[in-house]
Short mmCIF file of C-alpha atoms in Angstrom, two decimals:
data_model
loop_
_atom_site.label_atom_id
_atom_site.label_comp_id
_atom_site.label_asym_id
_atom_site.label_seq_id
_atom_site.Cartn_x
_atom_site.Cartn_y
_atom_site.Cartn_z
CA UNK A 1013 11.30 -3.88 -18.50
CA UNK A 1014 8.80 -0.92 -17.64
CA UNK A 1015 5.66 -2.30 -14.95
CA UNK A 1016 2.54 -2.15 -16.88
CA UNK A 1017 0.03 0.42 -14.90
CA UNK A 1018 -1.86 -1.37 -11.99
CA UNK A 1019 -5.28 0.17 -12.89
CA UNK A 1020 -4.51 -0.96 -16.72
CA UNK A 1021 -4.02 -4.28 -15.82
CA UNK A 1022 -7.16 -5.24 -13.45
CA UNK A 1023 -9.35 -3.29 -16.35
CA UNK A 1024 -10.68 -0.29 -14.01
CA UNK A 1025 -10.71 3.49 -14.02
CA UNK A 1026 -8.34 5.31 -11.95
CA UNK A 1027 -11.06 6.52 -9.74
CA UNK A 1028 -12.52 2.83 -9.49
CA UNK A 1029 -14.32 2.16 -6.26
CA UNK A 1030 -12.77 -0.52 -4.38
CA UNK A 1031 -15.66 -2.72 -5.14
CA UNK A 1032 -14.98 -2.56 -8.74
CA UNK A 1033 -11.59 -3.64 -7.96
CA UNK A 1034 -12.20 -6.61 -6.06
CA UNK A 1035 -14.96 -6.86 -8.94
CA UNK A 1036 -12.15 -7.69 -11.82
CA UNK A 1037 -9.61 -9.18 -9.63
CA UNK A 1038 -11.48 -12.15 -9.31
CA UNK A 1039 -12.76 -11.97 -13.07
CA UNK A 1040 -8.94 -11.79 -14.13
CA UNK A 1041 -7.67 -13.73 -11.16
CA UNK A 1042 -10.28 -16.61 -12.31
CA UNK A 1043 -9.53 -16.35 -16.20
CA UNK A 1044 -5.49 -16.75 -15.20
CA UNK A 1045 -5.93 -19.29 -13.22
CA UNK A 1046 -2.97 -21.94 -14.53
CA UNK A 1047 -5.28 -25.03 -13.22
CA UNK A 1048 -7.57 -22.95 -16.34
CA UNK A 1049 -4.97 -22.57 -18.75
CA UNK A 1050 -3.64 -26.19 -19.28
CA UNK A 1051 -2.20 -25.44 -22.81
CA UNK A 1052 0.01 -22.39 -21.11
CA UNK A 1053 0.46 -22.64 -17.90
CA UNK A 1054 3.56 -20.72 -17.22
CA UNK A 1055 2.25 -18.14 -19.32
CA UNK A 1056 -0.79 -17.83 -17.31
CA UNK A 1057 1.10 -17.77 -14.10
CA UNK A 1058 2.66 -14.73 -14.94
CA UNK A 1059 -0.23 -12.86 -15.46
CA UNK A 1060 -1.53 -14.03 -12.84
CA UNK A 1061 0.79 -13.07 -10.06
CA UNK A 1062 0.74 -9.51 -12.28
CA UNK A 1063 -2.91 -9.42 -11.46
CA UNK A 1064 -2.38 -10.19 -7.82
CA UNK A 1065 0.54 -7.69 -7.33
CA UNK A 1066 -1.96 -4.89 -8.83
CA UNK A 1067 -4.52 -6.25 -6.71
CA UNK A 1068 -2.60 -6.26 -3.36
CA UNK A 1069 -1.58 -2.83 -4.14
CA UNK A 1070 -5.06 -0.88 -5.28
CA UNK A 1071 -6.77 -2.71 -2.38
CA UNK A 1072 -4.94 -1.06 0.20
CA UNK A 1073 -5.92 2.63 0.92
CA UNK A 1074 -2.15 3.26 1.81
CA UNK A 1075 -0.59 1.45 -0.87
CA UNK A 1076 -3.30 3.04 -3.56
CA UNK A 1077 -2.50 6.29 -2.59
CA UNK A 1078 1.08 5.93 -2.45
CA UNK A 1079 0.62 4.09 -6.18
CA UNK A 1080 -1.75 6.98 -7.37
CA UNK A 1081 1.22 9.54 -6.23
CA UNK A 1082 4.86 8.13 -7.04
CA UNK A 1083 3.77 5.33 -9.39
CA UNK A 1084 5.52 1.78 -8.92
CA UNK A 1085 8.18 3.67 -6.91
CA UNK A 1086 5.75 4.05 -4.47
CA UNK A 1087 4.80 0.95 -3.43
CA UNK A 1088 7.74 -1.23 -5.11
CA UNK A 1089 9.06 -1.99 -1.24
CA UNK A 1090 6.16 -2.99 0.08
CA UNK A 1091 4.94 -5.68 -2.16
CA UNK A 1092 5.86 -9.02 -0.67
CA UNK A 1093 4.72 -11.01 -3.34
CA UNK A 1094 6.98 -9.82 -5.83
CA UNK A 1095 9.77 -11.86 -7.13
CA UNK A 1096 8.73 -15.11 -4.46
CA UNK A 1097 7.46 -18.63 -5.73
CA UNK A 1098 3.95 -19.00 -6.85
CA UNK A 1099 2.19 -20.60 -3.81
CA UNK A 1100 -1.22 -22.54 -2.97
CA UNK A 1101 -1.53 -19.28 -1.03
CA UNK A 1102 -1.42 -16.91 -4.05
CA UNK A 1103 -5.16 -18.74 -5.05
CA UNK A 1104 -6.72 -19.29 -2.08
CA UNK A 1105 -7.80 -15.52 -2.20
CA UNK A 1106 -9.77 -16.03 -5.27
CA UNK A 1107 -10.80 -18.89 -3.79
CA UNK A 1108 -12.26 -17.93 -0.70
CA UNK A 1109 -14.14 -15.10 -2.16
CA UNK A 1110 -15.66 -16.06 -4.65
CA UNK A 1111 -16.76 -19.55 -3.04
CA UNK A 1112 -17.57 -17.25 -0.33
CA UNK A 1113 -20.12 -15.30 -2.46
CA UNK A 1114 -21.57 -18.30 -4.10
CA UNK A 1115 -22.35 -20.21 -0.82
CA UNK A 1116 -23.83 -17.24 1.33
CA UNK A 1117 -20.38 -16.59 3.43
CA UNK A 1118 -17.80 -13.62 3.32
CA UNK A 1119 -15.15 -15.23 2.08
CA UNK A 1120 -12.37 -15.71 3.61
CA UNK A 1121 -13.54 -13.63 6.89
CA UNK A 1122 -11.71 -13.08 10.61
CA UNK A 1123 -13.85 -14.48 13.49
CA UNK A 1124 -14.61 -11.67 15.98
CA UNK A 1125 -15.48 -7.95 15.16
CA UNK A 1126 -14.26 -6.29 12.54
CA UNK A 1127 -12.66 -3.36 12.20
CA UNK A 1128 -14.18 0.00 11.07
CA UNK A 1129 -14.56 0.52 7.49
CA UNK A 1130 -11.72 3.83 6.35
CA UNK A 1131 -13.62 7.14 5.45
CA UNK A 1132 -13.43 9.38 2.30
CA UNK A 1133 -13.63 13.00 2.76
CA UNK A 1134 -13.55 15.57 -0.13
CA UNK A 1135 -11.70 18.86 0.73
CA UNK A 1136 -11.49 21.29 -1.68
CA UNK A 1137 -9.02 24.17 -0.91
CA UNK A 1138 -8.25 27.56 -2.50
CA UNK A 1139 -5.08 27.73 -4.41
CA UNK A 1140 -3.47 30.03 -1.41
CA UNK A 1141 -4.55 27.24 1.32
CA UNK A 1142 -2.47 24.90 -0.44
CA UNK A 1143 0.34 26.37 -1.07
CA UNK A 1144 1.18 27.85 2.24
CA UNK A 1145 -0.80 25.35 4.17
CA UNK A 1146 -3.67 25.86 6.93
CA UNK A 1147 -5.80 24.18 9.05
CA UNK A 1148 -9.16 22.88 8.23
CA UNK A 1149 -12.40 22.01 10.46
CA UNK A 1150 -14.35 18.84 9.22
CA UNK A 1151 -17.50 17.94 9.73
CA UNK A 1152 -17.58 14.12 9.24
CA UNK A 1153 -20.89 12.21 9.28
CA UNK A 1154 -19.89 8.50 10.75
CA UNK A 1155 -20.46 5.77 12.94
CA UNK A 1156 -19.03 6.19 16.51
CA UNK A 1157 -19.08 3.80 19.76
CA UNK A 1158 -22.01 3.78 21.36
CA UNK A 1159 -21.70 5.12 25.14
CA UNK A 1160 -24.57 3.79 26.10
CA UNK A 1161 -23.71 -0.25 26.15
CA UNK A 1162 -19.88 0.38 25.85
CA UNK A 1163 -20.82 -0.50 22.08
CA UNK A 1164 -21.14 -4.22 23.24
CA UNK A 1165 -24.51 -3.55 21.49
CA UNK A 1166 -25.94 -5.47 24.75
CA UNK A 1167 -28.63 -3.66 26.85
CA UNK A 1168 -27.32 -1.73 30.07
CA UNK A 1169 -26.61 -4.09 32.67
CA UNK A 1170 -26.41 -7.00 30.57
CA UNK A 1171 -23.48 -8.92 28.77
CA UNK A 1172 -23.31 -11.11 25.38
CA UNK A 1173 -23.56 -14.62 25.52
CA UNK A 1174 -21.44 -17.37 23.66
CA UNK A 1175 -22.89 -18.13 20.34
CA UNK A 1176 -24.79 -21.00 20.36
CA UNK A 1177 -23.79 -21.73 16.38
CA UNK A 1178 -20.32 -21.67 16.64
CA UNK A 1179 -19.65 -21.98 20.12
CA UNK A 1180 -17.50 -18.63 20.00
CA UNK A 1181 -15.40 -19.25 17.21
CA UNK A 1182 -17.23 -16.92 15.10
CA UNK A 1183 -16.59 -19.15 11.84
CA UNK A 1184 -18.07 -22.60 10.47
CA UNK A 1185 -17.27 -24.94 7.74
CA UNK A 1186 -19.86 -25.45 5.06
CA UNK A 1187 -19.82 -29.18 2.71
CA UNK A 1188 -20.86 -27.59 -1.10
CA UNK A 1189 -20.48 -30.67 -3.15
CA UNK A 1190 -16.56 -31.11 -3.31
CA UNK A 1191 -15.66 -28.02 -1.46
CA UNK A 1192 -15.56 -27.62 2.03
CA UNK A 1193 -16.29 -24.08 2.98
CA UNK A 1194 -15.01 -21.76 6.16
CA UNK A 1195 -17.27 -18.58 6.62
CA UNK A 1196 -18.17 -16.48 9.07
CA UNK A 1197 -20.60 -17.21 11.43
CA UNK A 1198 -24.34 -15.92 9.97
CA UNK A 1199 -25.67 -16.37 13.90
CA UNK A 1200 -23.07 -13.81 15.36
CA UNK A 1201 -21.47 -12.81 12.08
CA UNK A 1202 -18.29 -13.77 13.10
CA UNK A 1203 -18.12 -12.35 16.74
CA UNK A 1204 -18.61 -15.39 18.53
CA UNK A 1205 -21.17 -13.77 20.75
CA UNK A 1206 -24.45 -13.57 20.67
CA UNK A 1207 -26.82 -10.54 21.82
CA UNK A 1208 -29.72 -11.34 24.26
CA UNK A 1209 -30.99 -8.24 25.30
CA UNK A 1210 -29.62 -5.78 22.34
CA UNK A 1211 -29.24 -1.98 23.34
CA UNK A 1212 -32.29 0.39 22.52
CA UNK A 1213 -30.05 2.82 21.34
CA UNK A 1214 -28.05 1.46 18.98
CA UNK A 1215 -30.04 -1.60 18.41
CA UNK A 1216 -27.65 -3.92 19.12
CA UNK A 1217 -24.87 -2.76 16.57
CA UNK A 1218 -22.65 -0.86 19.22
CA UNK A 1219 -22.15 1.64 17.09
CA UNK A 1220 -24.47 4.88 15.98
CA UNK A 1221 -24.52 7.47 13.63
CA UNK A 1222 -22.96 10.82 14.89
CA UNK A 1223 -21.51 13.92 12.73
CA UNK A 1224 -17.95 14.71 14.21
CA UNK A 1225 -15.67 17.50 13.47
CA UNK A 1226 -12.46 17.12 12.94
CA UNK A 1227 -9.44 19.48 12.89
CA UNK A 1228 -6.83 18.67 9.87
CA UNK A 1229 -3.40 20.14 9.35
CA UNK A 1230 -2.82 20.38 5.70
CA UNK A 1231 0.87 20.72 5.04
CA UNK A 1232 2.13 23.13 2.72
CA UNK A 1233 2.87 22.07 -1.13
CA UNK A 1234 -0.50 19.85 -1.53
CA UNK A 1235 -2.13 19.39 -4.82
CA UNK A 1236 -5.13 18.10 -6.51
CA UNK A 1237 -4.77 13.84 -5.89
CA UNK A 1238 -3.44 14.12 -2.89
CA UNK A 1239 -4.67 11.93 0.02
CA UNK A 1240 -4.09 13.00 3.94
CA UNK A 1241 -4.92 9.96 6.36
CA UNK A 1242 -6.40 10.57 9.91
CA UNK A 1243 -5.85 7.14 11.97
CA UNK A 1244 -8.69 5.94 13.86
CA UNK A 1245 -10.92 8.57 12.68
CA UNK A 1246 -12.96 6.32 10.43
CA UNK A 1247 -15.74 4.38 11.30
CA UNK A 1248 -15.92 2.54 14.91
CA UNK A 1249 -15.01 -0.99 14.47
CA UNK A 1250 -17.82 -3.85 15.66
CA UNK A 1251 -18.19 -4.00 19.03
CA UNK A 1252 -15.04 -2.61 20.32
CA UNK A 1253 -13.33 -3.54 17.34
CA UNK A 1254 -10.48 -0.64 16.08
CA UNK A 1255 -11.83 2.01 14.22
CA UNK A 1256 -10.52 2.20 10.41
CA UNK A 1257 -9.08 5.61 9.01
CA UNK A 1258 -10.14 8.63 7.48
CA UNK A 1259 -8.45 10.16 4.14
CA UNK A 1260 -8.73 13.52 2.80
CA UNK A 1261 -8.98 13.41 -0.32
CA UNK A 1262 -7.53 16.64 -1.39
CA UNK A 1263 -8.96 19.30 -4.53
CA UNK A 1264 -7.53 22.32 -5.24
CA UNK A 1265 -9.68 25.12 -6.86
CA UNK A 1266 -8.93 26.92 -10.21
CA UNK A 1267 -7.04 30.46 -9.98
CA UNK A 1268 -8.23 33.67 -11.21
CA UNK A 1269 -4.46 34.22 -12.08
CA UNK A 1270 -1.92 31.45 -11.57
CA UNK A 1271 -2.09 28.00 -13.08
CA UNK A 1272 -0.01 25.34 -11.21
CA UNK A 1273 2.16 22.37 -12.99
CA UNK A 1274 4.09 20.65 -9.99
CA UNK A 1275 6.14 23.07 -7.81
CA UNK A 1276 5.73 25.90 -10.72
CA UNK A 1277 3.10 28.61 -11.28
CA UNK A 1278 2.75 29.97 -14.30
CA UNK A 1279 0.89 33.26 -15.05
CA UNK A 1280 -0.14 35.71 -18.41
CA UNK A 1281 2.09 38.98 -18.05
CA UNK A 1282 -0.19 41.97 -19.87
CA UNK A 1283 2.00 44.35 -20.48
CA UNK A 1284 1.55 48.20 -22.93
CA UNK A 1285 2.89 48.33 -26.47
CA UNK A 1286 5.30 51.40 -24.88
CA UNK A 1287 6.41 48.85 -22.19
CA UNK A 1288 7.61 45.91 -25.17
CA UNK A 1289 9.56 48.82 -27.23
CA UNK A 1290 11.09 50.94 -24.85
CA UNK A 1291 11.35 48.82 -21.77
CA UNK A 1292 10.35 49.29 -18.05
CA UNK A 1293 9.93 47.82 -14.35
CA UNK A 1294 6.62 46.37 -13.51
CA UNK A 1295 5.41 44.94 -10.36
CA UNK A 1296 4.19 41.50 -10.88
CA UNK A 1297 1.79 39.45 -8.05
CA UNK A 1298 3.09 36.69 -6.38
CA UNK A 1299 1.74 34.53 -3.85
CA UNK A 1300 3.58 36.33 -0.98
CA UNK A 1301 3.15 39.35 -2.70
CA UNK A 1302 4.12 41.88 -5.54
CA UNK A 1303 7.75 41.80 -7.07
CA UNK A 1304 9.32 44.03 -9.31
CA UNK A 1305 10.25 42.63 -12.66
CA UNK A 1306 12.45 44.72 -15.18
CA UNK A 1307 11.19 44.03 -18.41
CA UNK A 1308 14.13 44.67 -21.14
CA UNK A 1309 13.34 46.79 -24.49
CA UNK A 1310 12.23 45.13 -27.75
CA UNK A 1311 10.05 42.43 -25.65
CA UNK A 1312 8.22 40.23 -27.63
CA UNK A 1313 4.69 38.48 -27.46
CA UNK A 1314 5.09 35.27 -25.86
CA UNK A 1315 8.81 35.68 -24.07
CA UNK A 1316 9.06 33.93 -20.64
CA UNK A 1317 10.22 35.36 -17.65
CA UNK A 1318 11.19 33.26 -14.51
CA UNK A 1319 11.19 34.18 -11.18
CA UNK A 1320 13.35 31.29 -9.23
CA UNK A 1321 11.69 30.48 -5.77
CA UNK A 1322 8.42 32.31 -6.17
CA UNK A 1323 6.33 29.18 -6.82
CA UNK A 1324 5.18 26.28 -4.63
CA UNK A 1325 7.16 24.37 -1.34
CA UNK A 1326 7.32 20.55 -2.27
CA UNK A 1327 5.74 18.63 0.88
CA UNK A 1328 8.37 15.75 0.27
CA UNK A 1329 12.03 17.70 0.01
CA UNK A 1330 11.17 20.82 0.97
CA UNK A 1331 12.20 22.43 -2.81
CA UNK A 1332 10.72 25.44 -3.79
CA UNK A 1333 9.72 25.95 -7.70
CA UNK A 1334 9.60 29.15 -10.06
CA UNK A 1335 6.94 31.37 -11.37
CA UNK A 1336 7.05 31.75 -14.99
CA UNK A 1337 5.20 34.67 -16.20
CA UNK A 1338 4.36 34.71 -20.28
CA UNK A 1339 4.34 38.07 -21.81
CA UNK A 1340 1.40 39.47 -23.51
CA UNK A 1341 1.63 42.62 -25.38
CA UNK A 1342 -1.82 44.29 -25.57
CA UNK A 1343 -3.04 46.83 -28.54
CA UNK A 1344 -3.91 50.28 -27.60
CA UNK A 1345 -7.44 50.68 -27.80
CA UNK A 1346 -10.47 53.45 -27.65
CA UNK A 1347 -7.71 55.74 -29.75
CA UNK A 1348 -8.67 59.47 -30.67
CA UNK A 1349 -7.71 60.86 -33.69
CA UNK A 1350 -4.36 62.21 -32.42
CA UNK A 1351 -3.21 59.25 -31.08
CA UNK A 1352 -4.49 57.47 -34.46
CA UNK A 1353 -2.38 60.04 -36.60
CA UNK A 1354 0.75 59.81 -34.18
CA UNK A 1355 1.04 55.72 -34.88
CA UNK A 1356 0.33 56.39 -38.14
CA UNK A 1357 3.32 58.39 -38.40
CA UNK A 1358 5.65 56.02 -36.02
CA UNK A 1359 4.63 52.97 -38.56
CA UNK A 1360 5.83 55.02 -41.51
CA UNK A 1361 8.51 55.60 -40.01
CA UNK A 1362 9.43 51.80 -39.08
CA UNK A 1363 9.29 50.80 -42.34
CA UNK A 1364 11.63 53.36 -44.08
CA UNK A 1365 14.93 53.17 -43.83
CA UNK A 1366 15.53 50.17 -45.12
CA UNK A 1367 16.15 48.63 -41.10
CA UNK A 1368 13.88 45.38 -40.22
CA UNK A 1369 11.73 46.71 -37.22
CA UNK A 1370 9.28 43.83 -37.12
CA UNK A 1371 12.19 40.77 -38.17
CA UNK A 1372 9.22 38.09 -37.31
CA UNK A 1373 6.92 39.90 -39.78
CA UNK A 1374 9.71 39.75 -42.16
CA UNK A 1375 10.68 36.61 -42.02
CA UNK A 1376 7.03 35.38 -42.00
CA UNK A 1377 6.69 37.75 -44.98
CA UNK A 1378 9.48 36.28 -47.23
CA UNK A 1379 8.16 32.85 -46.30
CA UNK A 1380 4.95 33.24 -47.96
CA UNK A 1381 6.86 35.03 -50.72
CA UNK A 1382 9.20 31.90 -51.43
CA UNK A 1383 6.24 29.03 -50.87
CA UNK A 1384 4.50 30.51 -53.49
CA UNK A 1385 7.08 31.16 -55.76
CA UNK A 1386 7.52 27.16 -55.70
CA UNK A 1387 3.73 26.64 -56.05
CA UNK A 1388 3.74 29.23 -59.68
CA UNK A 1389 7.39 27.97 -60.52
#
């Protein structure tokens, strides 16, 4: 049985933000919690597991990228919860997040400095750059480690001290009615340490805003929607914690001649009336230079010619697509009297003698006549 689309399961668009995905997940997880569906807990359990599986894929940047590119096949091998039993841990993420927000905490936050946030950078490429690959320079505004205090957040020459509220644990437990909720310490924000004398350069955050210049190697064959991960090039973590990643989101600009569908390229190929009738060898542009194409006599508008191996090299596998040229016969314009007279003579010659020189037109005319004969008969 085919799996349901993860985005549809969570009720979000494919371009939904991480915050929207999390919001919809929480709402649906609470709705289909088996304890809240006493009339049919088995069905609710199945739905809950589907929702949790979707969220696990879409809330992880790497898994989401794989799912966007390859669908369920891109994440099936990495989804640890598939086919497993239904445990209390399945609910803890939901309640930890929801009650953490209600009671002012951050859900199930880890103690200690948090890893830096991931960043998305939109990169626009020409079709030529996408097909052959390129190296792009990126200017990215990002939080980087403060060099003045070595990312500690403390004034130079001083050090952070143990937090007096959580005693260095980074977490405190709060009692709210029947619930006991563990959350990040509000004093030290989960770091377990307090800064008595903050760094004047970063104001105690351990990070400062800076524009970094990075070089990103773009492989041949990328397409709109592909993402390239630059590990550790995201925002710096809190007070020495690991940095996040930078995801380069690819967008390929429209091309004046070619359109792309996967590994294949398509183009309109205008030819003259004479070439269509008599045939000829014509020069055709490709992204690798011009090639000669033999157009046979009596070629009709709309005929497709396939130039094998003149398309796009696939990023995965290395196979190269084809270029498909669609013939478009141009009607002569700005004719002189002599040229018009010659065409009239040709028309008389073509319509006489009993031969069908325009089979499609004759077939269409016969079809129309038959249609009206049936109406009047």
